[in-house]
Amino acid sequence: MHPMLNIAVRAARSAGNVIVRAFEQQDKVEVEAKGLNDFVTNVDKLAEQAIIDTIKKAYPSHSIIGEESGVHDGEDQDYQWIIDPLDGTTNFVKGIPHFAVSIALKVKGKLDQAVVFDPIRGELFTASRGKGAQLNGFRIRVNQAKELNGAVLATGFPFKQKHHIDSYLAMFKDLFAKTADMRRAGSASLDLAYVAAGRVDGFFEFGLKPWDTAAGELLVIEAGGLVTDLTGGHNHTKSGNTVAASARLLKTILTDIRPHLTESLKK
């Protein structure tokens, strides 16, 4: 295992321990709103600190971007860690056991290492640039589906961008009519990990943040898939509008999405 991936795994497991202990004591979880339909708990903050402490101990000069604590500039700007300590906070708060720790490392602006860890199931998804993707040490690959017939797609509702609801529902309707089924599970990092593992055939969602998708994107790419924005371009990191699947299926998904794109969704 790459030494920096090893540190990411150690950090993810440390955060996972914090999360699992808290999940078993829901009465001690403190919840506050940080925006419209956007929640944070004391557990998010404790898990993020556990990750930062682990990374800083190994690589004190590296930079870190955390969902909860923001930017931690380091002397070495070539190395940037992007972390979401608890992706699926709403599930966690509601007692739904589906959430993950997401940690990615960019080296000179390119995704290099990735970990998505589901602490409830004990599933560790990892990827190193050019080395493939794994689930608990075993190689994973995206499903090479060519058409929507028989496919299962994952998605996320635009709960922070409800002004896009009409466009989203139109896309959902067209895709749902052609697929076997759709899934909305509440954790984008796990959705992308499941695409990488072939558990779902594709994924699309609006308005995601870099910490939601960075690790999952590398997992999908290293598992043989593609990640784009809603037009098939590469602006998803900025726009947060993300589509992931095998190359052929992604093209098909984009074809059904295209008629419903507003100008703001094309950016």
PDB file of C-alpha atoms in Angstrom:
ATOM      1  CA  MET A   1       0.000   0.000   0.000  1.00  0.00           C
ATOM      2  CA  HIS A   2       1.249   3.490  -0.843  1.00  0.00           C
ATOM      3  CA  PRO A   3       2.494   5.148   2.383  1.00  0.00           C
ATOM      4  CA  MET A   4       0.157   8.129   2.000  1.00  0.00           C
ATOM      5  CA  LEU A   5      -2.786   5.807   1.368  1.00  0.00           C
ATOM      6  CA  ASN A   6      -1.794   3.933   4.505  1.00  0.00           C
ATOM      7  CA  ILE A   7      -2.046   7.177   6.502  1.00  0.00           C
ATOM      8  CA  ALA A   8      -5.431   7.936   4.897  1.00  0.00           C
ATOM      9  CA  VAL A   9      -6.691   4.496   5.930  1.00  0.00           C
ATOM     10  CA  ARG A  10      -5.406   5.006   9.469  1.00  0.00           C
ATOM     11  CA  ALA A  11      -7.138   8.402   9.624  1.00  0.00           C
ATOM     12  CA  ALA A  12     -10.396   6.984   8.252  1.00  0.00           C
ATOM     13  CA  ARG A  13     -10.428   4.149  10.774  1.00  0.00           C
ATOM     14  CA  SER A  14      -9.732   6.586  13.604  1.00  0.00           C
ATOM     15  CA  ALA A  15     -12.685   8.739  12.524  1.00  0.00           C
ATOM     16  CA  GLY A  16     -14.795   5.616  12.063  1.00  0.00           C
ATOM     17  CA  ASN A  17     -14.186   4.622  15.668  1.00  0.00           C
ATOM     18  CA  VAL A  18     -15.431   8.039  16.825  1.00  0.00           C
ATOM     19  CA  ILE A  19     -18.539   7.725  14.662  1.00  0.00           C
ATOM     20  CA  VAL A  20     -19.470   4.173  15.653  1.00  0.00           C
ATOM     21  CA  ARG A  21     -19.148   4.907  19.377  1.00  0.00           C
ATOM     22  CA  ALA A  22     -21.399   7.941  18.975  1.00  0.00           C
ATOM     23  CA  PHE A  23     -23.891   6.041  16.794  1.00  0.00           C
ATOM     24  CA  GLU A  24     -24.456   3.668  19.712  1.00  0.00           C
ATOM     25  CA  GLN A  25     -25.182   6.627  22.030  1.00  0.00           C
ATOM     26  CA  GLN A  26     -27.552   8.772  19.979  1.00  0.00           C
ATOM     27  CA  ASP A  27     -28.758  10.650  23.068  1.00  0.00           C
ATOM     28  CA  LYS A  28     -25.330  12.292  23.327  1.00  0.00           C
ATOM     29  CA  VAL A  29     -25.244  13.527  19.733  1.00  0.00           C
ATOM     30  CA  GLU A  30     -25.539  17.328  19.458  1.00  0.00           C
ATOM     31  CA  VAL A  31     -27.110  18.574  16.225  1.00  0.00           C
ATOM     32  CA  GLU A  32     -27.124  22.098  14.815  1.00  0.00           C
ATOM     33  CA  ALA A  33     -28.121  23.611  11.480  1.00  0.00           C
ATOM     34  CA  LYS A  34     -25.333  25.199   9.451  1.00  0.00           C
ATOM     35  CA  GLY A  35     -27.566  26.059   6.497  1.00  0.00           C
ATOM     36  CA  LEU A  36     -30.878  25.242   4.846  1.00  0.00           C
ATOM     37  CA  ASN A  37     -31.450  21.480   5.197  1.00  0.00           C
ATOM     38  CA  ASP A  38     -27.780  21.159   6.156  1.00  0.00           C
ATOM     39  CA  PHE A  39     -26.822  19.740   9.531  1.00  0.00           C
ATOM     40  CA  VAL A  40     -23.624  19.244  11.496  1.00  0.00           C
ATOM     41  CA  THR A  41     -23.075  17.326  14.725  1.00  0.00           C
ATOM     42  CA  ASN A  42     -20.398  17.318  17.385  1.00  0.00           C
ATOM     43  CA  VAL A  43     -19.463  13.910  15.954  1.00  0.00           C
ATOM     44  CA  ASP A  44     -18.641  15.417  12.519  1.00  0.00           C
ATOM     45  CA  LYS A  45     -16.265  17.809  14.261  1.00  0.00           C
ATOM     46  CA  LEU A  46     -14.654  15.169  16.490  1.00  0.00           C
ATOM     47  CA  ALA A  47     -14.202  12.785  13.547  1.00  0.00           C
ATOM     48  CA  GLU A  48     -12.667  15.547  11.417  1.00  0.00           C
ATOM     49  CA  GLN A  49     -10.216  16.427  14.178  1.00  0.00           C
ATOM     50  CA  ALA A  50      -9.188  12.771  14.449  1.00  0.00           C
ATOM     51  CA  ILE A  51      -8.440  12.747  10.711  1.00  0.00           C
ATOM     52  CA  ILE A  52      -6.503  16.028  10.808  1.00  0.00           C
ATOM     53  CA  ASP A  53      -4.450  14.884  13.805  1.00  0.00           C
ATOM     54  CA  THR A  54      -3.467  11.665  12.027  1.00  0.00           C
ATOM     55  CA  ILE A  55      -2.499  13.438   8.799  1.00  0.00           C
ATOM     56  CA  LYS A  56      -0.637  16.247  10.530  1.00  0.00           C
ATOM     57  CA  LYS A  57       1.345  13.787  12.648  1.00  0.00           C
ATOM     58  CA  ALA A  58       2.596  12.040   9.499  1.00  0.00           C
ATOM     59  CA  TYR A  59       2.755  15.015   7.112  1.00  0.00           C
ATOM     60  CA  PRO A  60       2.853  18.288   9.080  1.00  0.00           C
ATOM     61  CA  SER A  61       3.623  20.408   6.000  1.00  0.00           C
ATOM     62  CA  HIS A  62       0.652  19.221   3.912  1.00  0.00           C
ATOM     63  CA  SER A  63      -2.474  21.333   3.320  1.00  0.00           C
ATOM     64  CA  ILE A  64      -5.943  20.142   4.345  1.00  0.00           C
ATOM     65  CA  ILE A  65      -9.471  21.117   3.324  1.00  0.00           C
ATOM     66  CA  GLY A  66     -12.082  19.859   5.780  1.00  0.00           C
ATOM     67  CA  GLU A  67     -15.838  20.151   5.398  1.00  0.00           C
ATOM     68  CA  GLU A  68     -16.273  21.422   8.930  1.00  0.00           C
ATOM     69  CA  SER A  69     -13.046  23.282   9.752  1.00  0.00           C
ATOM     70  CA  GLY A  70     -12.212  24.726   6.339  1.00  0.00           C
ATOM     71  CA  VAL A  71      -8.726  25.247   4.933  1.00  0.00           C
ATOM     72  CA  HIS A  72      -5.578  24.383   6.860  1.00  0.00           C
ATOM     73  CA  ASP A  73      -2.725  25.789   4.797  1.00  0.00           C
ATOM     74  CA  GLY A  74       0.565  23.942   4.970  1.00  0.00           C
ATOM     75  CA  GLU A  75       4.035  24.844   3.783  1.00  0.00           C
ATOM     76  CA  ASP A  76       3.788  22.294   0.981  1.00  0.00           C
ATOM     77  CA  GLN A  77       0.891  23.351  -1.256  1.00  0.00           C
ATOM     78  CA  ASP A  78       1.598  20.484  -3.684  1.00  0.00           C
ATOM     79  CA  TYR A  79      -0.091  18.087  -1.267  1.00  0.00           C
ATOM     80  CA  GLN A  80      -3.735  18.796  -0.443  1.00  0.00           C
ATOM     81  CA  TRP A  81      -5.980  16.492   1.578  1.00  0.00           C
ATOM     82  CA  ILE A  82      -9.753  16.792   1.064  1.00  0.00           C
ATOM     83  CA  ILE A  83     -11.829  15.296   3.861  1.00  0.00           C
ATOM     84  CA  ASP A  84     -15.462  14.701   4.736  1.00  0.00           C
ATOM     85  CA  PRO A  85     -15.480  13.169   8.206  1.00  0.00           C
ATOM     86  CA  LEU A  86     -19.112  12.034   8.064  1.00  0.00           C
ATOM     87  CA  ASP A  87     -20.752  11.935   4.647  1.00  0.00           C
ATOM     88  CA  GLY A  88     -24.386  11.159   5.353  1.00  0.00           C
ATOM     89  CA  THR A  89     -24.892  13.222   8.497  1.00  0.00           C
ATOM     90  CA  THR A  90     -28.687  13.214   8.123  1.00  0.00           C
ATOM     91  CA  ASN A  91     -28.678   9.397   8.025  1.00  0.00           C
ATOM     92  CA  PHE A  92     -26.447   9.366  11.103  1.00  0.00           C
ATOM     93  CA  VAL A  93     -28.734  11.752  13.009  1.00  0.00           C
ATOM     94  CA  LYS A  94     -31.815   9.705  12.098  1.00  0.00           C
ATOM     95  CA  GLY A  95     -30.173   6.435  13.116  1.00  0.00           C
ATOM     96  CA  ILE A  96     -29.950   5.113   9.547  1.00  0.00           C
ATOM     97  CA  PRO A  97     -26.725   3.053   9.328  1.00  0.00           C
ATOM     98  CA  HIS A  98     -25.517   4.348   5.965  1.00  0.00           C
ATOM     99  CA  PHE A  99     -22.716   6.929   6.023  1.00  0.00           C
ATOM    100  CA  ALA A 100     -18.983   7.094   5.410  1.00  0.00           C
ATOM    101  CA  VAL A 101     -15.662   8.772   6.026  1.00  0.00           C
ATOM    102  CA  SER A 102     -14.212  10.219   2.814  1.00  0.00           C
ATOM    103  CA  ILE A 103     -10.545  11.175   2.455  1.00  0.00           C
ATOM    104  CA  ALA A 104      -8.725  12.106  -0.748  1.00  0.00           C
ATOM    105  CA  LEU A 105      -5.235  13.399  -1.490  1.00  0.00           C
ATOM    106  CA  LYS A 106      -4.403  15.637  -4.423  1.00  0.00           C
ATOM    107  CA  VAL A 107      -0.781  15.915  -5.532  1.00  0.00           C
ATOM    108  CA  LYS A 108      -0.071  18.978  -7.683  1.00  0.00           C
ATOM    109  CA  GLY A 109      -3.783  19.329  -8.384  1.00  0.00           C
ATOM    110  CA  LYS A 110      -4.405  15.714  -9.415  1.00  0.00           C
ATOM    111  CA  LEU A 111      -6.269  13.100  -7.398  1.00  0.00           C
ATOM    112  CA  ASP A 112      -3.677  10.632  -6.132  1.00  0.00           C
ATOM    113  CA  GLN A 113      -5.056   8.642  -3.180  1.00  0.00           C
ATOM    114  CA  ALA A 114      -8.588   7.907  -1.983  1.00  0.00           C
ATOM    115  CA  VAL A 115     -10.356   6.224   0.900  1.00  0.00           C
ATOM    116  CA  VAL A 116     -14.082   5.834   1.505  1.00  0.00           C
ATOM    117  CA  PHE A 117     -14.747   3.937   4.729  1.00  0.00           C
ATOM    118  CA  ASP A 118     -18.134   2.626   5.857  1.00  0.00           C
ATOM    119  CA  PRO A 119     -17.559   2.073   9.590  1.00  0.00           C
ATOM    120  CA  ILE A 120     -20.854   0.252  10.168  1.00  0.00           C
ATOM    121  CA  ARG A 121     -20.233  -2.439   7.540  1.00  0.00           C
ATOM    122  CA  GLY A 122     -16.460  -2.378   7.932  1.00  0.00           C
ATOM    123  CA  GLU A 123     -16.071  -1.769   4.193  1.00  0.00           C
ATOM    124  CA  LEU A 124     -12.898   0.020   3.128  1.00  0.00           C
ATOM    125  CA  PHE A 125     -12.801   1.320  -0.454  1.00  0.00           C
ATOM    126  CA  THR A 126      -9.325   2.476  -1.547  1.00  0.00           C
ATOM    127  CA  ALA A 127      -7.614   3.703  -4.704  1.00  0.00           C
ATOM    128  CA  SER A 128      -4.169   4.913  -5.727  1.00  0.00           C
ATOM    129  CA  ARG A 129      -3.615   6.777  -8.978  1.00  0.00           C
ATOM    130  CA  GLY A 130      -2.741   4.295 -11.714  1.00  0.00           C
ATOM    131  CA  LYS A 131      -3.011   1.296  -9.371  1.00  0.00           C
ATOM    132  CA  GLY A 132      -6.702   0.432  -9.526  1.00  0.00           C
ATOM    133  CA  ALA A 133      -9.401   0.407  -6.842  1.00  0.00           C
ATOM    134  CA  GLN A 134     -10.057  -2.090  -4.059  1.00  0.00           C
ATOM    135  CA  LEU A 135     -12.707  -3.066  -1.524  1.00  0.00           C
ATOM    136  CA  ASN A 136     -11.125  -4.579   1.591  1.00  0.00           C
ATOM    137  CA  GLY A 137      -8.061  -5.415  -0.476  1.00  0.00           C
ATOM    138  CA  PHE A 138      -9.866  -7.042  -3.413  1.00  0.00           C
ATOM    139  CA  ARG A 139      -9.943  -5.425  -6.862  1.00  0.00           C
ATOM    140  CA  ILE A 140     -13.220  -3.809  -7.911  1.00  0.00           C
ATOM    141  CA  ARG A 141     -14.481  -2.747 -11.351  1.00  0.00           C
ATOM    142  CA  VAL A 142     -17.423  -0.718 -12.624  1.00  0.00           C
ATOM    143  CA  ASN A 143     -20.160  -2.601 -14.450  1.00  0.00           C
ATOM    144  CA  GLN A 144     -19.632  -2.198 -18.172  1.00  0.00           C
ATOM    145  CA  ALA A 145     -23.340  -1.750 -18.843  1.00  0.00           C
ATOM    146  CA  LYS A 146     -24.072  -0.387 -22.307  1.00  0.00           C
ATOM    147  CA  GLU A 147     -27.709   0.637 -21.886  1.00  0.00           C
ATOM    148  CA  LEU A 148     -30.176   1.735 -19.235  1.00  0.00           C
ATOM    149  CA  ASN A 149     -32.389  -1.317 -19.657  1.00  0.00           C
ATOM    150  CA  GLY A 150     -31.697  -3.469 -16.614  1.00  0.00           C
ATOM    151  CA  ALA A 151     -29.479  -0.861 -14.963  1.00  0.00           C
ATOM    152  CA  VAL A 152     -29.804   0.447 -11.408  1.00  0.00           C
ATOM    153  CA  LEU A 153     -28.818   4.093 -10.924  1.00  0.00           C
ATOM    154  CA  ALA A 154     -28.002   5.915  -7.697  1.00  0.00           C
ATOM    155  CA  THR A 155     -28.922   9.559  -7.225  1.00  0.00           C
ATOM    156  CA  GLY A 156     -29.295  12.304  -4.678  1.00  0.00           C
ATOM    157  CA  PHE A 157     -32.162  14.763  -4.467  1.00  0.00           C
ATOM    158  CA  PRO A 158     -31.177  18.466  -4.741  1.00  0.00           C
ATOM    159  CA  PHE A 159     -32.259  19.181  -1.160  1.00  0.00           C
ATOM    160  CA  LYS A 160     -29.955  22.219  -0.905  1.00  0.00           C
ATOM    161  CA  GLN A 161     -30.929  23.486  -4.360  1.00  0.00           C
ATOM    162  CA  LYS A 162     -34.677  23.025  -4.508  1.00  0.00           C
ATOM    163  CA  HIS A 163     -34.937  25.656  -7.258  1.00  0.00           C
ATOM    164  CA  HIS A 164     -33.626  22.897  -9.571  1.00  0.00           C
ATOM    165  CA  ILE A 165     -36.379  20.481  -8.593  1.00  0.00           C
ATOM    166  CA  ASP A 166     -38.293  20.671 -11.898  1.00  0.00           C
ATOM    167  CA  SER A 167     -35.190  19.926 -13.980  1.00  0.00           C
ATOM    168  CA  TYR A 168     -34.156  17.146 -11.608  1.00  0.00           C
ATOM    169  CA  LEU A 169     -37.568  15.472 -11.614  1.00  0.00           C
ATOM    170  CA  ALA A 170     -37.723  15.613 -15.419  1.00  0.00           C
ATOM    171  CA  MET A 171     -34.331  13.881 -15.631  1.00  0.00           C
ATOM    172  CA  PHE A 172     -35.381  11.368 -12.985  1.00  0.00           C
ATOM    173  CA  LYS A 173     -38.596  10.564 -14.855  1.00  0.00           C
ATOM    174  CA  ASP A 174     -36.842   9.927 -18.177  1.00  0.00           C
ATOM    175  CA  LEU A 175     -34.104   7.803 -16.591  1.00  0.00           C
ATOM    176  CA  PHE A 176     -36.455   5.885 -14.289  1.00  0.00           C
ATOM    177  CA  ALA A 177     -38.669   4.932 -17.237  1.00  0.00           C
ATOM    178  CA  LYS A 178     -35.716   3.156 -18.870  1.00  0.00           C
ATOM    179  CA  THR A 179     -33.889   1.638 -15.889  1.00  0.00           C
ATOM    180  CA  ALA A 180     -34.617  -1.359 -13.696  1.00  0.00           C
ATOM    181  CA  ASP A 181     -34.701   0.873 -10.619  1.00  0.00           C
ATOM    182  CA  MET A 182     -33.221   3.904  -8.832  1.00  0.00           C
ATOM    183  CA  ARG A 183     -31.623   4.315  -5.423  1.00  0.00           C
ATOM    184  CA  ARG A 184     -31.341   7.381  -3.152  1.00  0.00           C
ATOM    185  CA  ALA A 185     -29.338   6.301  -0.093  1.00  0.00           C
ATOM    186  CA  GLY A 186     -28.043   9.624   1.291  1.00  0.00           C
ATOM    187  CA  SER A 187     -24.237   9.455   0.994  1.00  0.00           C
ATOM    188  CA  ALA A 188     -22.617  10.598  -2.260  1.00  0.00           C
ATOM    189  CA  SER A 189     -19.219   9.127  -1.370  1.00  0.00           C
ATOM    190  CA  LEU A 190     -20.784   5.689  -0.900  1.00  0.00           C
ATOM    191  CA  ASP A 191     -22.843   6.123  -4.087  1.00  0.00           C
ATOM    192  CA  LEU A 192     -19.608   6.661  -6.018  1.00  0.00           C
ATOM    193  CA  ALA A 193     -17.897   3.789  -4.194  1.00  0.00           C
ATOM    194  CA  TYR A 194     -20.833   1.554  -5.140  1.00  0.00           C
ATOM    195  CA  VAL A 195     -20.466   2.594  -8.796  1.00  0.00           C
ATOM    196  CA  ALA A 196     -16.775   1.653  -8.561  1.00  0.00           C
ATOM    197  CA  ALA A 197     -17.672  -1.718  -7.024  1.00  0.00           C
ATOM    198  CA  GLY A 198     -20.348  -2.471  -9.637  1.00  0.00           C
ATOM    199  CA  ARG A 199     -23.157  -2.479  -7.076  1.00  0.00           C
ATOM    200  CA  VAL A 200     -24.974   0.259  -8.984  1.00  0.00           C
ATOM    201  CA  ASP A 201     -24.426   1.024 -12.640  1.00  0.00           C
ATOM    202  CA  GLY A 202     -24.321   4.818 -12.510  1.00  0.00           C
ATOM    203  CA  PHE A 203     -24.890   7.924 -10.409  1.00  0.00           C
ATOM    204  CA  PHE A 204     -25.982  11.545 -10.844  1.00  0.00           C
ATOM    205  CA  GLU A 205     -26.516  14.438  -8.442  1.00  0.00           C
ATOM    206  CA  PHE A 206     -26.503  18.263  -8.369  1.00  0.00           C
ATOM    207  CA  GLY A 207     -24.614  20.691  -6.150  1.00  0.00           C
ATOM    208  CA  LEU A 208     -22.094  18.426  -4.453  1.00  0.00           C
ATOM    209  CA  LYS A 209     -18.968  19.744  -2.736  1.00  0.00           C
ATOM    210  CA  PRO A 210     -15.359  18.621  -3.418  1.00  0.00           C
ATOM    211  CA  TRP A 211     -15.218  16.740  -0.110  1.00  0.00           C
ATOM    212  CA  ASP A 212     -18.343  14.779  -1.140  1.00  0.00           C
ATOM    213  CA  THR A 213     -16.843  13.529  -4.394  1.00  0.00           C
ATOM    214  CA  ALA A 214     -13.017  13.703  -4.422  1.00  0.00           C
ATOM    215  CA  ALA A 215     -12.338  10.226  -3.024  1.00  0.00           C
ATOM    216  CA  GLY A 216     -15.271   8.651  -4.842  1.00  0.00           C
ATOM    217  CA  GLU A 217     -14.184  10.132  -8.152  1.00  0.00           C
ATOM    218  CA  LEU A 218     -10.767   8.483  -7.976  1.00  0.00           C
ATOM    219  CA  LEU A 219     -12.399   5.188  -6.978  1.00  0.00           C
ATOM    220  CA  VAL A 220     -14.630   5.282 -10.073  1.00  0.00           C
ATOM    221  CA  ILE A 221     -11.792   6.256 -12.417  1.00  0.00           C
ATOM    222  CA  GLU A 222      -9.443   3.585 -11.054  1.00  0.00           C
ATOM    223  CA  ALA A 223     -12.269   1.025 -11.343  1.00  0.00           C
ATOM    224  CA  GLY A 224     -12.557   1.789 -15.056  1.00  0.00           C
ATOM    225  CA  GLY A 225     -15.347   4.352 -15.082  1.00  0.00           C
ATOM    226  CA  LEU A 226     -15.742   8.035 -15.913  1.00  0.00           C
ATOM    227  CA  VAL A 227     -16.872  11.070 -13.908  1.00  0.00           C
ATOM    228  CA  THR A 228     -18.143  14.224 -15.641  1.00  0.00           C
ATOM    229  CA  ASP A 229     -20.469  17.172 -15.187  1.00  0.00           C
ATOM    230  CA  LEU A 230     -24.007  17.183 -16.621  1.00  0.00           C
ATOM    231  CA  THR A 231     -22.765  18.111 -20.111  1.00  0.00           C
ATOM    232  CA  GLY A 232     -19.998  15.508 -20.237  1.00  0.00           C
ATOM    233  CA  GLY A 233     -17.324  18.080 -19.415  1.00  0.00           C
ATOM    234  CA  HIS A 234     -14.912  18.384 -16.512  1.00  0.00           C
ATOM    235  CA  ASN A 235     -16.459  21.222 -14.513  1.00  0.00           C
ATOM    236  CA  HIS A 236     -18.023  18.934 -11.896  1.00  0.00           C
ATOM    237  CA  THR A 237     -15.410  19.839  -9.275  1.00  0.00           C
ATOM    238  CA  LYS A 238     -16.565  23.483  -9.423  1.00  0.00           C
ATOM    239  CA  SER A 239     -20.262  23.063 -10.191  1.00  0.00           C
ATOM    240  CA  GLY A 240     -20.810  20.002  -8.033  1.00  0.00           C
ATOM    241  CA  ASN A 241     -23.059  18.576 -10.759  1.00  0.00           C
ATOM    242  CA  THR A 242     -21.764  15.041 -11.110  1.00  0.00           C
ATOM    243  CA  VAL A 243     -22.411  11.980 -13.269  1.00  0.00           C
ATOM    244  CA  ALA A 244     -20.496   8.696 -12.946  1.00  0.00           C
ATOM    245  CA  ALA A 245     -20.710   5.382 -14.829  1.00  0.00           C
ATOM    246  CA  SER A 246     -18.916   3.250 -17.375  1.00  0.00           C
ATOM    247  CA  ALA A 247     -18.008   5.171 -20.541  1.00  0.00           C
ATOM    248  CA  ARG A 248     -20.876   3.790 -22.625  1.00  0.00           C
ATOM    249  CA  LEU A 249     -23.559   4.077 -19.973  1.00  0.00           C
ATOM    250  CA  LEU A 250     -22.447   7.563 -19.018  1.00  0.00           C
ATOM    251  CA  LYS A 251     -22.992   8.688 -22.608  1.00  0.00           C
ATOM    252  CA  THR A 252     -26.517   7.256 -22.481  1.00  0.00           C
ATOM    253  CA  ILE A 253     -27.292   8.937 -19.141  1.00  0.00           C
ATOM    254  CA  LEU A 254     -26.076  12.289 -20.468  1.00  0.00           C
ATOM    255  CA  THR A 255     -28.318  11.919 -23.522  1.00  0.00           C
ATOM    256  CA  ASP A 256     -31.386  11.663 -21.278  1.00  0.00           C
ATOM    257  CA  ILE A 257     -30.223  14.483 -19.001  1.00  0.00           C
ATOM    258  CA  ARG A 258     -29.410  16.962 -21.782  1.00  0.00           C
ATOM    259  CA  PRO A 259     -32.980  18.015 -22.789  1.00  0.00           C
ATOM    260  CA  HIS A 260     -33.712  19.139 -19.229  1.00  0.00           C
ATOM    261  CA  LEU A 261     -30.623  21.243 -18.545  1.00  0.00           C
ATOM    262  CA  THR A 262     -31.182  24.878 -17.659  1.00  0.00           C
ATOM    263  CA  GLU A 263     -28.442  27.401 -18.412  1.00  0.00           C
ATOM    264  CA  SER A 264     -27.245  27.374 -14.816  1.00  0.00           C
ATOM    265  CA  LEU A 265     -26.922  23.563 -14.861  1.00  0.00           C
ATOM    266  CA  LYS A 266     -24.812  23.666 -18.027  1.00  0.00           C
ATOM    267  CA  LYS A 267     -22.048  25.589 -16.271  1.00  0.00           C
TER     268      LYS A 267
END
